[in-house]
PDB file of C-alpha atoms in Angstrom:
ATOM      1  CA  MET R 313      -0.933  25.862 -11.761  1.00  0.00           C
ATOM      2  CA  ASP R 314      -2.425  23.800 -14.842  1.00  0.00           C
ATOM      3  CA  THR R 315       0.986  22.839 -15.640  1.00  0.00           C
ATOM      4  CA  LEU R 316       2.425  21.301 -12.551  1.00  0.00           C
ATOM      5  CA  HIS R 317      -0.899  19.737 -12.274  1.00  0.00           C
ATOM      6  CA  LEU R 318      -0.524  17.571 -14.989  1.00  0.00           C
ATOM      7  CA  LEU R 319       3.320  17.207 -13.999  1.00  0.00           C
ATOM      8  CA  PHE R 320       1.889  15.951 -11.322  1.00  0.00           C
ATOM      9  CA  ASN R 321      -1.341  13.479 -12.828  1.00  0.00           C
ATOM     10  CA  ALA R 322       2.000  12.513 -15.041  1.00  0.00           C
ATOM     11  CA  VAL R 323       4.633  11.743 -12.820  1.00  0.00           C
ATOM     12  CA  THR R 324       1.446   9.445 -10.557  1.00  0.00           C
ATOM     13  CA  VAL R 325       0.842   7.762 -13.240  1.00  0.00           C
ATOM     14  CA  ILE R 326       4.144   6.637 -14.502  1.00  0.00           C
ATOM     15  CA  PHE R 327       4.607   5.579 -10.209  1.00  0.00           C
ATOM     16  CA  ILE R 328       1.383   3.550 -10.557  1.00  0.00           C
ATOM     17  CA  ALA R 329       2.693   1.313 -13.880  1.00  0.00           C
ATOM     18  CA  ALA R 330       6.395   1.256 -12.132  1.00  0.00           C
ATOM     19  CA  THR R 331       5.061  -0.436  -9.347  1.00  0.00           C
ATOM     20  CA  MET R 332       3.194  -2.709 -10.917  1.00  0.00           C
ATOM     21  CA  LEU R 333       5.033  -3.581 -14.336  1.00  0.00           C
ATOM     22  CA  ALA R 334       8.286  -3.650 -10.914  1.00  0.00           C
ATOM     23  CA  ALA R 335       5.305  -6.553  -9.074  1.00  0.00           C
ATOM     24  CA  GLY R 336       4.683  -8.298 -12.277  1.00  0.00           C
ATOM     25  CA  LEU R 337       8.648  -8.780 -12.352  1.00  0.00           C
ATOM     26  CA  GLY R 338       8.801  -9.909  -9.437  1.00  0.00           C
ATOM     27  CA  ALA R 339       6.278 -12.352  -9.060  1.00  0.00           C
ATOM     28  CA  THR R 340       6.612 -15.993 -10.930  1.00  0.00           C
ATOM     29  CA  LEU R 341       3.672 -18.148 -11.198  1.00  0.00           C
ATOM     30  CA  PRO R 342       4.603 -21.288  -9.257  1.00  0.00           C
ATOM     31  CA  ALA R 343       5.014 -18.143  -6.095  1.00  0.00           C
ATOM     32  CA  LEU R 344       1.696 -17.050  -7.358  1.00  0.00           C
ATOM     33  CA  LEU R 345       0.049 -20.935  -7.484  1.00  0.00           C
ATOM     34  CA  ALA R 346       1.697 -21.583  -3.833  1.00  0.00           C
ATOM     35  CA  VAL R 347      -0.204 -18.487  -2.632  1.00  0.00           C
ATOM     36  CA  LEU R 348      -3.323 -19.530  -4.168  1.00  0.00           C
ATOM     37  CA  ALA R 349      -2.966 -23.039  -3.365  1.00  0.00           C
ATOM     38  CA  ASN R 350      -2.650 -22.387   0.358  1.00  0.00           C
ATOM     39  CA  LEU R 351      -6.472 -21.592   0.924  1.00  0.00           C
ATOM     40  CA  PRO R 352      -6.328 -20.712   5.038  1.00  0.00           C
ATOM     41  CA  LEU R 353      -3.468 -18.331   4.492  1.00  0.00           C
ATOM     42  CA  LEU R 354      -5.185 -16.796   1.990  1.00  0.00           C
ATOM     43  CA  LEU R 355      -8.531 -17.003   3.222  1.00  0.00           C
ATOM     44  CA  LEU R 356      -7.281 -15.272   6.112  1.00  0.00           C
ATOM     45  CA  VAL R 357      -5.360 -12.530   4.604  1.00  0.00           C
ATOM     46  CA  LEU R 358      -8.168 -11.690   2.124  1.00  0.00           C
ATOM     47  CA  LEU R 359     -10.298 -11.126   4.993  1.00  0.00           C
ATOM     48  CA  ALA R 360      -7.666  -8.811   6.688  1.00  0.00           C
ATOM     49  CA  ASN R 361      -7.052  -6.944   3.599  1.00  0.00           C
ATOM     50  CA  LEU R 362     -10.373  -5.986   2.127  1.00  0.00           C
ATOM     51  CA  VAL R 363     -12.371  -6.116   4.855  1.00  0.00           C
ATOM     52  CA  VAL R 364     -10.625  -5.731   8.184  1.00  0.00           C
ATOM     53  CA  ILE R 365      -8.400  -3.054   7.729  1.00  0.00           C
ATOM     54  CA  PRO R 366     -10.861  -1.110   6.421  1.00  0.00           C
ATOM     55  CA  LEU R 367     -12.783  -1.267   8.823  1.00  0.00           C
ATOM     56  CA  LEU R 368      -9.913  -0.287  11.217  1.00  0.00           C
ATOM     57  CA  GLY R 369      -9.260   3.010   9.413  1.00  0.00           C
ATOM     58  CA  TRP R 370     -13.047   3.365   9.166  1.00  0.00           C
ATOM     59  CA  GLY R 371     -12.643   3.398  13.161  1.00  0.00           C
ATOM     60  CA  ALA R 372      -9.305   4.969  13.578  1.00  0.00           C
ATOM     61  CA  ALA R 373     -10.914   7.388  11.620  1.00  0.00           C
ATOM     62  CA  ALA R 374     -13.703   8.494  13.785  1.00  0.00           C
ATOM     63  CA  LEU R 375     -11.782   8.112  17.388  1.00  0.00           C
ATOM     64  CA  PHE R 376      -8.782   9.918  16.395  1.00  0.00           C
ATOM     65  CA  GLY R 377     -11.907  12.731  15.512  1.00  0.00           C
ATOM     66  CA  LEU R 378     -10.111  13.678  11.965  1.00  0.00           C
ATOM     67  CA  PRO R 379     -10.914  16.663   9.891  1.00  0.00           C
ATOM     68  CA  THR R 380     -12.642  15.831   7.058  1.00  0.00           C
ATOM     69  CA  ALA R 381     -10.019  15.725   4.554  1.00  0.00           C
ATOM     70  CA  ALA R 382      -8.515  13.181   7.020  1.00  0.00           C
ATOM     71  CA  PHE R 383     -10.923  11.201   6.870  1.00  0.00           C
ATOM     72  CA  ILE R 384     -11.538  10.973   3.167  1.00  0.00           C
ATOM     73  CA  ALA R 385      -7.691   9.766   2.993  1.00  0.00           C
ATOM     74  CA  LEU R 386      -7.498   7.782   5.976  1.00  0.00           C
ATOM     75  CA  LEU R 387     -10.363   5.825   4.256  1.00  0.00           C
ATOM     76  CA  LEU R 388      -8.650   6.007   0.983  1.00  0.00           C
ATOM     77  CA  VAL R 389      -6.188   4.740   2.564  1.00  0.00           C
ATOM     78  CA  ALA R 390      -8.090   1.908   4.743  1.00  0.00           C
ATOM     79  CA  SER R 391      -9.169   0.421   0.990  1.00  0.00           C
ATOM     80  CA  SER R 392      -6.437   0.452  -0.794  1.00  0.00           C
ATOM     81  CA  PRO R 393      -4.440  -2.887  -0.391  1.00  0.00           C
ATOM     82  CA  GLY R 394      -1.197  -4.305  -1.668  1.00  0.00           C
ATOM     83  CA  GLY R 395       0.694  -1.284  -1.082  1.00  0.00           C
ATOM     84  CA  PRO R 396       4.357  -2.322  -2.883  1.00  0.00           C
ATOM     85  CA  PHE R 397       6.582  -1.372  -0.245  1.00  0.00           C
ATOM     86  CA  GLY R 398       5.047  -4.286   1.579  1.00  0.00           C
ATOM     87  CA  ALA R 399       7.515  -6.252  -0.470  1.00  0.00           C
ATOM     88  CA  LYS R 400      10.278  -4.151   1.105  1.00  0.00           C
ATOM     89  CA  LEU R 401       9.292  -4.365   4.342  1.00  0.00           C
ATOM     90  CA  ALA R 402       9.691  -8.472   4.431  1.00  0.00           C
ATOM     91  CA  MET R 403      12.909  -7.664   3.092  1.00  0.00           C
ATOM     92  CA  ILE R 404      13.900  -5.490   5.945  1.00  0.00           C
ATOM     93  CA  GLN R 405      12.819  -7.084   8.692  1.00  0.00           C
ATOM     94  CA  ARG R 406      14.118 -10.389   7.001  1.00  0.00           C
ATOM     95  CA  GLY R 407      10.609 -12.471   7.017  1.00  0.00           C
ATOM     96  CA  ASP R 408       9.418 -14.649   4.127  1.00  0.00           C
ATOM     97  CA  VAL R 409      10.291 -12.233   1.297  1.00  0.00           C
ATOM     98  CA  VAL R 410       9.047 -14.923  -1.836  1.00  0.00           C
ATOM     99  CA  ALA R 411       5.612 -15.269  -0.174  1.00  0.00           C
ATOM    100  CA  GLY R 412       5.369 -11.782   0.953  1.00  0.00           C
ATOM    101  CA  ALA R 413       6.211 -10.487  -2.561  1.00  0.00           C
ATOM    102  CA  ALA R 414       3.681 -12.814  -4.037  1.00  0.00           C
ATOM    103  CA  MET R 415       0.878 -11.359  -1.249  1.00  0.00           C
ATOM    104  CA  GLN R 416       1.611  -8.596  -2.116  1.00  0.00           C
ATOM    105  CA  ALA R 417       0.904  -8.282  -6.686  1.00  0.00           C
ATOM    106  CA  LEU R 418      -2.286 -10.486  -5.569  1.00  0.00           C
ATOM    107  CA  LEU R 419      -3.462  -7.943  -3.390  1.00  0.00           C
ATOM    108  CA  ALA R 420      -2.733  -5.413  -5.283  1.00  0.00           C
ATOM    109  CA  ALA R 421      -3.947  -6.675  -8.968  1.00  0.00           C
ATOM    110  CA  ILE R 422      -7.260  -7.760  -6.467  1.00  0.00           C
ATOM    111  CA  GLY R 423      -7.739  -4.478  -4.394  1.00  0.00           C
ATOM    112  CA  SER R 424      -7.653  -2.358  -8.326  1.00  0.00           C
ATOM    113  CA  ILE R 425     -10.999  -3.700  -8.465  1.00  0.00           C
ATOM    114  CA  THR R 426     -12.271  -3.880  -4.794  1.00  0.00           C
ATOM    115  CA  PHE R 427     -10.510  -0.044  -4.192  1.00  0.00           C
ATOM    116  CA  GLY R 428     -13.873   1.307  -5.701  1.00  0.00           C
ATOM    117  CA  PRO R 429     -16.730  -0.209  -4.255  1.00  0.00           C
ATOM    118  CA  THR R 430     -15.263  -0.305  -0.646  1.00  0.00           C
ATOM    119  CA  ALA R 431     -13.885   3.464  -0.742  1.00  0.00           C
ATOM    120  CA  ASN R 432     -17.437   4.607  -1.695  1.00  0.00           C
ATOM    121  CA  LEU R 433     -19.078   2.878   0.354  1.00  0.00           C
ATOM    122  CA  MET R 434     -17.667   3.586   3.390  1.00  0.00           C
ATOM    123  CA  LEU R 435     -17.500   7.653   2.120  1.00  0.00           C
ATOM    124  CA  GLU R 436     -21.357   6.820   1.912  1.00  0.00           C
ATOM    125  CA  THR R 437     -22.061   5.170   5.319  1.00  0.00           C
ATOM    126  CA  ALA R 438     -19.911   7.609   7.346  1.00  0.00           C
ATOM    127  CA  ASN R 439     -21.120  10.064   5.623  1.00  0.00           C
ATOM    128  CA  VAL R 440     -17.270  12.192   4.532  1.00  0.00           C
ATOM    129  CA  GLY R 441     -16.264  14.147   1.418  1.00  0.00           C
ATOM    130  CA  GLY R 442     -19.602  17.073   1.059  1.00  0.00           C
ATOM    131  CA  GLY R 443     -22.269  14.092  -0.892  1.00  0.00           C
ATOM    132  CA  VAL R 444     -18.908  12.914  -3.377  1.00  0.00           C
ATOM    133  CA  SER R 445     -19.633   9.534  -4.554  1.00  0.00           C
ATOM    134  CA  LEU R 446     -16.779   7.794  -6.190  1.00  0.00           C
ATOM    135  CA  ASP R 447     -17.498   7.385 -10.244  1.00  0.00           C
ATOM    136  CA  VAL R 448     -16.880   3.485  -9.154  1.00  0.00           C
ATOM    137  CA  ALA R 449     -17.374   2.600 -12.686  1.00  0.00           C
ATOM    138  CA  THR R 450     -14.366   5.039 -13.672  1.00  0.00           C
ATOM    139  CA  LEU R 451     -12.393   4.324 -10.686  1.00  0.00           C
ATOM    140  CA  MET R 452     -12.154   0.880 -11.570  1.00  0.00           C
ATOM    141  CA  LEU R 453     -10.941   0.684 -15.666  1.00  0.00           C
ATOM    142  CA  THR R 454      -9.088   3.634 -14.622  1.00  0.00           C
ATOM    143  CA  VAL R 455      -6.979   1.288 -11.891  1.00  0.00           C
ATOM    144  CA  ALA R 456      -7.329  -1.375 -13.963  1.00  0.00           C
ATOM    145  CA  ILE R 457      -5.662   0.253 -16.151  1.00  0.00           C
ATOM    146  CA  LEU R 458      -2.686   1.296 -14.695  1.00  0.00           C
ATOM    147  CA  GLN R 459      -2.383  -0.991 -12.565  1.00  0.00           C
ATOM    148  CA  LEU R 460      -3.524  -4.958 -14.682  1.00  0.00           C
ATOM    149  CA  ALA R 461      -2.408  -4.208 -17.464  1.00  0.00           C
ATOM    150  CA  PRO R 462       1.319  -3.573 -16.254  1.00  0.00           C
ATOM    151  CA  PHE R 463       1.603  -6.103 -13.679  1.00  0.00           C
ATOM    152  CA  ALA R 464       0.019  -8.729 -16.225  1.00  0.00           C
ATOM    153  CA  VAL R 465       2.507  -7.475 -18.968  1.00  0.00           C
ATOM    154  CA  GLY R 466       5.068  -7.568 -16.141  1.00  0.00           C
ATOM    155  CA  LEU R 467       4.344 -11.592 -15.079  1.00  0.00           C
ATOM    156  CA  VAL R 468       4.071 -12.867 -18.459  1.00  0.00           C
ATOM    157  CA  VAL R 469       8.105 -10.785 -19.068  1.00  0.00           C
ATOM    158  CA  ARG R 470       8.929 -12.796 -16.086  1.00  0.00           C
ATOM    159  CA  HIS R 471       7.247 -16.376 -17.424  1.00  0.00           C
ATOM    160  CA  PHE R 472       8.777 -16.307 -21.114  1.00  0.00           C
ATOM    161  CA  ALA R 473      11.692 -14.533 -20.230  1.00  0.00           C
ATOM    162  CA  PRO R 474      12.915 -14.580 -17.196  1.00  0.00           C
ATOM    163  CA  SER R 475      16.775 -12.996 -18.034  1.00  0.00           C
ATOM    164  CA  THR R 476      14.504 -10.275 -19.527  1.00  0.00           C
ATOM    165  CA  ALA R 477      12.606  -9.696 -16.382  1.00  0.00           C
ATOM    166  CA  LEU R 478      15.801 -10.130 -14.176  1.00  0.00           C
ATOM    167  CA  SER R 479      17.139  -7.236 -15.477  1.00  0.00           C
ATOM    168  CA  TRP R 480      14.411  -4.956 -16.703  1.00  0.00           C
ATOM    169  CA  HIS R 481      13.295  -5.203 -12.849  1.00  0.00           C
ATOM    170  CA  PRO R 482      15.533  -3.316 -11.055  1.00  0.00           C
ATOM    171  CA  VAL R 483      15.366  -0.332 -13.282  1.00  0.00           C
ATOM    172  CA  ALA R 484      11.275  -0.670 -13.031  1.00  0.00           C
ATOM    173  CA  GLY R 485      11.905  -0.877  -9.068  1.00  0.00           C
ATOM    174  CA  ALA R 486      14.533   2.044  -9.331  1.00  0.00           C
ATOM    175  CA  VAL R 487      11.683   4.142 -11.326  1.00  0.00           C
ATOM    176  CA  SER R 488       9.371   3.099  -8.812  1.00  0.00           C
ATOM    177  CA  ASN R 489      11.030   4.587  -6.015  1.00  0.00           C
ATOM    178  CA  VAL R 490      11.836   7.625  -8.033  1.00  0.00           C
ATOM    179  CA  THR R 491       8.817   8.656  -9.008  1.00  0.00           C
ATOM    180  CA  PHE R 492       6.833   8.048  -4.960  1.00  0.00           C
ATOM    181  CA  LEU R 493       9.641  10.158  -3.378  1.00  0.00           C
ATOM    182  CA  VAL R 494       8.718  13.059  -5.632  1.00  0.00           C
ATOM    183  CA  VAL R 495       4.928  12.031  -5.729  1.00  0.00           C
ATOM    184  CA  LEU R 496       5.137  12.370  -2.262  1.00  0.00           C
ATOM    185  CA  VAL R 497       7.156  15.954  -2.352  1.00  0.00           C
ATOM    186  CA  GLY R 498       4.729  17.225  -4.565  1.00  0.00           C
ATOM    187  CA  MET R 499       1.697  16.748  -2.308  1.00  0.00           C
ATOM    188  CA  LEU R 500       3.442  17.832   0.876  1.00  0.00           C
ATOM    189  CA  LEU R 501       5.184  21.235  -1.541  1.00  0.00           C
ATOM    190  CA  GLY R 502       1.428  21.431  -3.136  1.00  0.00           C
ATOM    191  CA  SER R 503      -0.390  21.632   0.519  1.00  0.00           C
ATOM    192  CA  TRP R 504       2.054  22.190   3.145  1.00  0.00           C
ATOM    193  CA  ARG R 505      -0.106  24.586   5.169  1.00  0.00           C
ATOM    194  CA  ASP R 506      -3.006  21.709   5.013  1.00  0.00           C
ATOM    195  CA  VAL R 507       0.103  19.818   6.667  1.00  0.00           C
ATOM    196  CA  VAL R 508       1.391  21.957   8.835  1.00  0.00           C
ATOM    197  CA  ALA R 509      -3.605  21.783   9.555  1.00  0.00           C
ATOM    198  CA  LEU R 510      -3.060  18.766  10.638  1.00  0.00           C
ATOM    199  CA  ILE R 511      -0.549  18.630  13.113  1.00  0.00           C
ATOM    200  CA  GLY R 512      -2.989  19.359  16.283  1.00  0.00           C
ATOM    201  CA  SER R 513      -5.767  17.207  14.655  1.00  0.00           C
ATOM    202  CA  LEU R 514      -4.457  14.069  15.752  1.00  0.00           C
ATOM    203  CA  SER R 515      -3.662  13.091  11.780  1.00  0.00           C
ATOM    204  CA  LEU R 516      -0.397  11.860  11.876  1.00  0.00           C
ATOM    205  CA  LEU R 517      -0.659  10.147  15.117  1.00  0.00           C
ATOM    206  CA  ALA R 518      -4.329   8.063  13.565  1.00  0.00           C
ATOM    207  CA  GLY R 519      -1.981   7.356  10.448  1.00  0.00           C
ATOM    208  CA  PHE R 520       0.909   5.660  12.989  1.00  0.00           C
ATOM    209  CA  ALA R 521      -1.207   3.884  15.116  1.00  0.00           C
ATOM    210  CA  PHE R 522      -4.184   2.121  12.000  1.00  0.00           C
ATOM    211  CA  ALA R 523      -0.623   1.242  10.570  1.00  0.00           C
ATOM    212  CA  VAL R 524       0.666  -0.315  13.597  1.00  0.00           C
ATOM    213  CA  ALA R 525      -2.611  -2.526  14.353  1.00  0.00           C
ATOM    214  CA  ALA R 526      -2.958  -2.924  10.501  1.00  0.00           C
ATOM    215  CA  PHE R 527       0.798  -5.157  11.126  1.00  0.00           C
ATOM    216  CA  ALA R 528      -0.470  -6.466  14.204  1.00  0.00           C
ATOM    217  CA  LEU R 529      -3.824  -7.481  12.545  1.00  0.00           C
ATOM    218  CA  GLY R 530      -2.285  -8.655   9.471  1.00  0.00           C
ATOM    219  CA  THR R 531      -0.343 -10.427  11.888  1.00  0.00           C
ATOM    220  CA  LEU R 532      -3.006 -12.135  13.624  1.00  0.00           C
ATOM    221  CA  LEU R 533      -4.883 -13.197  10.473  1.00  0.00           C
ATOM    222  CA  ALA R 534      -1.935 -15.715   8.945  1.00  0.00           C
ATOM    223  CA  THR R 535      -1.317 -18.795   8.560  1.00  0.00           C
ATOM    224  CA  GLY R 536       2.355 -20.470   8.999  1.00  0.00           C
ATOM    225  CA  PRO R 537       5.959 -19.809  10.703  1.00  0.00           C
ATOM    226  CA  TRP R 538       6.138 -16.478  12.886  1.00  0.00           C
ATOM    227  CA  VAL R 539       8.108 -15.162  10.451  1.00  0.00           C
ATOM    228  CA  ARG R 540       5.822 -15.990   7.488  1.00  0.00           C
ATOM    229  CA  ARG R 541       3.106 -13.697   9.270  1.00  0.00           C
ATOM    230  CA  SER R 542       5.034 -11.446  10.117  1.00  0.00           C
ATOM    231  CA  THR R 543       5.662 -10.951   6.928  1.00  0.00           C
ATOM    232  CA  MET R 544       1.694 -10.671   5.748  1.00  0.00           C
ATOM    233  CA  GLY R 545       1.484  -8.250   8.620  1.00  0.00           C
ATOM    234  CA  GLY R 546       3.637  -5.803   6.741  1.00  0.00           C
ATOM    235  CA  VAL R 547       2.237  -6.794   3.811  1.00  0.00           C
ATOM    236  CA  ALA R 548      -1.163  -5.006   6.149  1.00  0.00           C
ATOM    237  CA  ALA R 549       0.138  -2.883   7.391  1.00  0.00           C
ATOM    238  CA  VAL R 550       1.137  -0.388   3.733  1.00  0.00           C
ATOM    239  CA  ARG R 551      -1.703   0.208   1.623  1.00  0.00           C
ATOM    240  CA  ASN R 552      -1.148   1.187  -1.940  1.00  0.00           C
ATOM    241  CA  VAL R 553      -1.075   4.523  -2.384  1.00  0.00           C
ATOM    242  CA  GLY R 554      -2.352   3.814  -6.106  1.00  0.00           C
ATOM    243  CA  PRO R 555      -6.006   3.792  -6.130  1.00  0.00           C
ATOM    244  CA  ALA R 556      -6.537   6.187  -3.561  1.00  0.00           C
ATOM    245  CA  LEU R 557      -4.603   8.995  -5.351  1.00  0.00           C
ATOM    246  CA  ALA R 558      -6.448   8.069  -8.092  1.00  0.00           C
ATOM    247  CA  ALA R 559      -9.802   8.447  -6.361  1.00  0.00           C
ATOM    248  CA  VAL R 560      -8.222  11.805  -5.028  1.00  0.00           C
ATOM    249  CA  GLY R 561      -7.817  12.928  -8.454  1.00  0.00           C
ATOM    250  CA  ILE R 562     -11.044  11.393 -10.352  1.00  0.00           C
ATOM    251  CA  ALA R 563     -13.819  12.288  -7.505  1.00  0.00           C
ATOM    252  CA  PHE R 564     -11.666  15.399  -5.553  1.00  0.00           C
ATOM    253  CA  GLY R 565     -10.210  17.120  -8.321  1.00  0.00           C
ATOM    254  CA  ASN R 566      -6.913  17.090  -6.912  1.00  0.00           C
ATOM    255  CA  GLU R 567      -7.885  18.817  -3.826  1.00  0.00           C
ATOM    256  CA  PRO R 568      -4.819  20.008  -1.189  1.00  0.00           C
ATOM    257  CA  ALA R 569      -6.094  19.825   1.368  1.00  0.00           C
ATOM    258  CA  ILE R 570      -6.878  15.555   0.819  1.00  0.00           C
ATOM    259  CA  LEU R 571      -3.705  15.456  -1.440  1.00  0.00           C
ATOM    260  CA  GLY R 572      -1.990  17.121   1.863  1.00  0.00           C
ATOM    261  CA  ALA R 573      -3.721  14.473   4.343  1.00  0.00           C
ATOM    262  CA  LEU R 574      -2.793  11.652   2.575  1.00  0.00           C
ATOM    263  CA  ALA R 575       0.985  12.410   2.705  1.00  0.00           C
ATOM    264  CA  ALA R 576       0.095  12.876   6.197  1.00  0.00           C
ATOM    265  CA  VAL R 577      -1.217   9.505   7.401  1.00  0.00           C
ATOM    266  CA  LEU R 578       1.097   7.414   4.422  1.00  0.00           C
ATOM    267  CA  LEU R 579       4.400   9.375   5.478  1.00  0.00           C
ATOM    268  CA  SER R 580       3.151   8.435   9.331  1.00  0.00           C
ATOM    269  CA  GLY R 581       2.122   4.976   8.426  1.00  0.00           C
ATOM    270  CA  LEU R 582       5.282   4.325   6.987  1.00  0.00           C
ATOM    271  CA  ALA R 583       7.117   5.639  10.198  1.00  0.00           C
ATOM    272  CA  GLY R 584       5.160   3.410  11.926  1.00  0.00           C
ATOM    273  CA  SER R 585       5.699  -0.641   9.968  1.00  0.00           C
ATOM    274  CA  LEU R 586       9.821   0.487   9.187  1.00  0.00           C
ATOM    275  CA  LEU R 587       9.794   1.042  12.879  1.00  0.00           C
ATOM    276  CA  ILE R 588       8.189  -2.448  13.899  1.00  0.00           C
ATOM    277  CA  ALA R 589      10.096  -4.279  10.741  1.00  0.00           C
ATOM    278  CA  ALA R 590      13.873  -2.644  12.172  1.00  0.00           C
ATOM    279  CA  ARG R 591      12.428  -3.242  15.345  1.00  0.00           C
ATOM    280  CA  LEU R 592      12.207  -7.867  14.282  1.00  0.00           C
ATOM    281  CA  SER R 593      15.080  -7.229  11.501  1.00  0.00           C
ATOM    282  CA  ARG R 594      17.139  -6.817  14.746  1.00  0.00           C
ATOM    283  CA  HIS R 595      15.211  -9.703  17.434  1.00  0.00           C
ATOM    284  CA  ARG R 596      16.180 -12.152  14.217  1.00  0.00           C
ATOM    285  CA  THR R 597      20.096 -10.582  13.389  1.00  0.00           C
ATOM    286  CA  ALA R 598      20.684 -11.689  17.228  1.00  0.00           C
ATOM    287  CA  GLU R 599      18.864 -14.624  17.365  1.00  0.00           C
ATOM    288  CA  ARG R 600      20.646 -15.818  14.270  1.00  0.00           C
ATOM    289  CA  ARG R 601      24.229 -14.673  15.858  1.00  0.00           C
ATOM    290  CA  ARG R 602      23.590 -16.886  19.209  1.00  0.00           C
ATOM    291  CA  GLN R 603      22.503 -19.875  17.269  1.00  0.00           C
ATOM    292  CA  ASP R 604      25.813 -19.562  15.178  1.00  0.00           C
ATOM    293  CA  LEU R 605      26.728 -19.112  18.418  1.00  0.00           C
TER     294      LEU R 605
END
């Protein structure tokens, strides 16, 4: 069992680092600066992802009366913006891919710092977790090392050696995708009984509803044309699992019940986000066909 835990932790570290390296390799300074220069969009997106959506997660957990493990999992997910799949959703929905990728990378970098205090405040205020309090300093340091450092390396390589970055980016993305699946399967297999137990607790429905509501709020709290606003909705709906996994490992010793709940919330939320993105893609494809006629 110890060997499996070590293997799970190792794969998780690789997943987080590869994801942020891919984000850095795929980002450019002009794109990031363009996002920063659009102050109304930036402020609204930060408000949505750092304040409104964490509160939405707390509200959804309370509304659906989730058991403790699922309550904790949803709070951790809601507190962690900048999920790498947000950029992928921009592609799926045929949205503003450049703005989506830049904002996702920026939120992931900022979220690595804000996640600890946000999650800790909500866990303590909601009085869940059996009195467990996140070691914010340790968590911030761990997440910063695992996220900010690879992102910075990728960004530097992209800026000074773009051809190298373009050749590395597909590899880093593939490693991120594969390790994400391994981590997700590991969470499910290691705690399948806990996942099954959640079926009657409305946890899956809560994760689905949270993602759909986050998509809507992310779209509402954005500026610009509809394509860009819906892209920001996709970025808001997909949260960053890396910090949440780090928190479960540091504060809860990779407790199977919380890992299972985390996997359930992530899967149901991802399903909701994909359904919306696919619907937008079909609508935009049909609209372009009508314009071409």
